[in-house]
Short mmCIF file of C-alpha atoms in Angstrom, two decimals:
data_model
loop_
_atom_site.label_atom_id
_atom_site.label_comp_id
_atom_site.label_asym_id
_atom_site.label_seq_id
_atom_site.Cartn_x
_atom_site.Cartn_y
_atom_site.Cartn_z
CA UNK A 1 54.80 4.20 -39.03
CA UNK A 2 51.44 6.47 -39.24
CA UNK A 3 51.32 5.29 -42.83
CA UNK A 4 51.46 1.62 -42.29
CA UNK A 5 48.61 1.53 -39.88
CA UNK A 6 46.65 4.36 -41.85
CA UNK A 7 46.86 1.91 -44.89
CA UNK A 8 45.97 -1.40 -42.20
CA UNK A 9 42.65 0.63 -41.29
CA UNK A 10 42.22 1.14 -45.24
CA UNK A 11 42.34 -1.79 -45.83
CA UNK A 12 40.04 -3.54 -43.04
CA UNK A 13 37.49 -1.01 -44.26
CA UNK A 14 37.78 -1.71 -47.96
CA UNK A 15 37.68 -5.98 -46.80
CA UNK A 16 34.43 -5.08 -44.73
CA UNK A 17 32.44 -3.16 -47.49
CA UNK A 18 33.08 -6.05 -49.31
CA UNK A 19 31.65 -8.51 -47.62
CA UNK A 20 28.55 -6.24 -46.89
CA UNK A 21 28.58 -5.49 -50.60
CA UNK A 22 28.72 -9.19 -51.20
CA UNK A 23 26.03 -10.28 -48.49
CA UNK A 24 23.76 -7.38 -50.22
CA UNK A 25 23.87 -8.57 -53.73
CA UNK A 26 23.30 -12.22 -52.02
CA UNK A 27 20.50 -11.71 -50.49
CA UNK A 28 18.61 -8.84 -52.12
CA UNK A 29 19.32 -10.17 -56.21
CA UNK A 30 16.30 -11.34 -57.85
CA UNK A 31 15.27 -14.33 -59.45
CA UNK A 32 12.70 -16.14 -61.33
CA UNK A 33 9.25 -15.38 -60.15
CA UNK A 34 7.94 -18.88 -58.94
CA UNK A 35 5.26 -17.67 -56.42
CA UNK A 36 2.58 -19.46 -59.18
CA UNK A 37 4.30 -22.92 -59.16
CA UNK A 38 2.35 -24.13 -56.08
CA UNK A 39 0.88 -27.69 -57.29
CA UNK A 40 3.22 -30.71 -56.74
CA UNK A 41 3.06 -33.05 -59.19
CA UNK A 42 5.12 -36.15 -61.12
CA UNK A 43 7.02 -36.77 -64.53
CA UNK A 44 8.22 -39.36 -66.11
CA UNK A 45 11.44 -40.12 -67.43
CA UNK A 46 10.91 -40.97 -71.42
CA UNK A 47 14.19 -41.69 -71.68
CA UNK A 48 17.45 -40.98 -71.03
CA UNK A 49 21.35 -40.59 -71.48
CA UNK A 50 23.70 -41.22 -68.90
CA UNK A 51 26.54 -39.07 -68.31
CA UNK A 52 28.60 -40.96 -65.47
CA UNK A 53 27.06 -38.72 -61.96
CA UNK A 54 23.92 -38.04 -64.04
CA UNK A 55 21.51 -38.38 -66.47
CA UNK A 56 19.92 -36.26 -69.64
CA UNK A 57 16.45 -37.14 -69.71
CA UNK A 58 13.41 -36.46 -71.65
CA UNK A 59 9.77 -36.40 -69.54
CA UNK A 60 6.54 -35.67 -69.76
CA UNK A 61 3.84 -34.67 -67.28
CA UNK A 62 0.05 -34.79 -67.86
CA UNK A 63 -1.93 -32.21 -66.42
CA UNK A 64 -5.75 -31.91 -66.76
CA UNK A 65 -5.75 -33.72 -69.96
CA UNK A 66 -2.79 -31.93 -71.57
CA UNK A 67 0.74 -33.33 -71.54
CA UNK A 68 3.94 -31.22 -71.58
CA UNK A 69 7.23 -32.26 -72.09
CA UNK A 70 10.58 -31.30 -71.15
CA UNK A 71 14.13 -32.12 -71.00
CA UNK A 72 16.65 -31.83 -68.22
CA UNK A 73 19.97 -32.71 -66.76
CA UNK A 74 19.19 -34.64 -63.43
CA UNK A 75 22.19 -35.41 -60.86
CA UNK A 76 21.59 -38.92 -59.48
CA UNK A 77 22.33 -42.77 -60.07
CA UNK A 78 19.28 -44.25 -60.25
CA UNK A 79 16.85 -43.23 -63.32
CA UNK A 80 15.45 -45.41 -65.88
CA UNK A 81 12.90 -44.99 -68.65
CA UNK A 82 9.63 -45.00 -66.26
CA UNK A 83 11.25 -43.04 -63.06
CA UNK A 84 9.33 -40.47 -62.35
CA UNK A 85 10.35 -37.22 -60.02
CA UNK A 86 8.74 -34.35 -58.41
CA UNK A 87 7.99 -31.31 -60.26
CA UNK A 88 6.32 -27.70 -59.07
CA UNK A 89 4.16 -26.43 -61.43
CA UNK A 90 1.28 -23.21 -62.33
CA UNK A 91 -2.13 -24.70 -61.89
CA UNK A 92 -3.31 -21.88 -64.24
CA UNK A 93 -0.81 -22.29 -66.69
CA UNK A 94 0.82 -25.93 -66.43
CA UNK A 95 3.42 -25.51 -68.79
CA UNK A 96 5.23 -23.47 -66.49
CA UNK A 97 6.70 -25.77 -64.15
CA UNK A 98 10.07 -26.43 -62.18
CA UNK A 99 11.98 -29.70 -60.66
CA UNK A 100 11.76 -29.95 -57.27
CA UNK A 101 13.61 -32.14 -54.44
CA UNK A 102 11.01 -31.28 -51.67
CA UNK A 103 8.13 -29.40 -51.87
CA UNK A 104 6.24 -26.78 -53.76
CA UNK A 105 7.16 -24.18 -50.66
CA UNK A 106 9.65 -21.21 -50.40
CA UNK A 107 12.78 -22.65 -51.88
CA UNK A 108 11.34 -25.24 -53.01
CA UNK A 109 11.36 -25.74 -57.19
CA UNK A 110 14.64 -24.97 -58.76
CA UNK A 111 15.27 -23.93 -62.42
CA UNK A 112 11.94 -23.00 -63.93
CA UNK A 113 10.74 -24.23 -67.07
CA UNK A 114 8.28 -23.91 -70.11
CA UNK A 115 6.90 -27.54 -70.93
CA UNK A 116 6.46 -28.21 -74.66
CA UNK A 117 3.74 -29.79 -76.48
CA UNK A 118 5.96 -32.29 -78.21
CA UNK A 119 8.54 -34.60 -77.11
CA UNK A 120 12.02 -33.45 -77.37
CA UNK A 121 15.25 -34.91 -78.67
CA UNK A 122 17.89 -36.13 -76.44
#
């Protein structure tokens, strides 16, 4: 009987280091470093492929003169050539830049990106 519940406590202990193993890596792993994509700002769909529940699409954003452009799978139903959506970007380097669904704030921009000087295939 001493072994059953010795092996009961083993294994609620193992189960809880788990979870505060798991929690850990949740919290404390390390992404992209967006602290620099502070400037909200607009692209526009170029065009685009749709895929059923969303779209491939090719954009471009100007930006002091210079335009950039990228390519991107958006979720959504309602894109066409001349939508434009909200993008985060580096006011010192505007090619960096990420799609956003708010703001330019903590958690904010998703999925950074390097914008390219010319347009992109489909």
């Amino acid at each position: 009987m001493l072994k059953w519940v010795l092996a009961a406590v083993g294994i609620v202990v193992a189960m809880i280091a788990i979870f505060i193993g798991v929690v850990l890596f949740l919290f404390n792993r390390e992404g992209p470093d967006m602290s620099n994509l502070t400037e909200l700002h607009s692209a526009e769909v170029l065009d685009l492929t749709d895929l059923g529940s969303s779209y491939r699409v090719v954009y471009e954003y100007t930006y002091q003169g210079e335009t950039f452009y990228g390519r991107k799978t958006i979720n959504g139903n309602s894109l066409h050539r001349g939508s434009t959506f909200g993008i985060c970007l580096d006011p010192s380097d505007p090619a960096k830049h990420a799609h956003t669904h708010t703001d330019c704030g903590p958690g904010g921009p998703l999925d950074p990106k390097e914008g390219l000087k010319e347009k992109p295939e489909l």
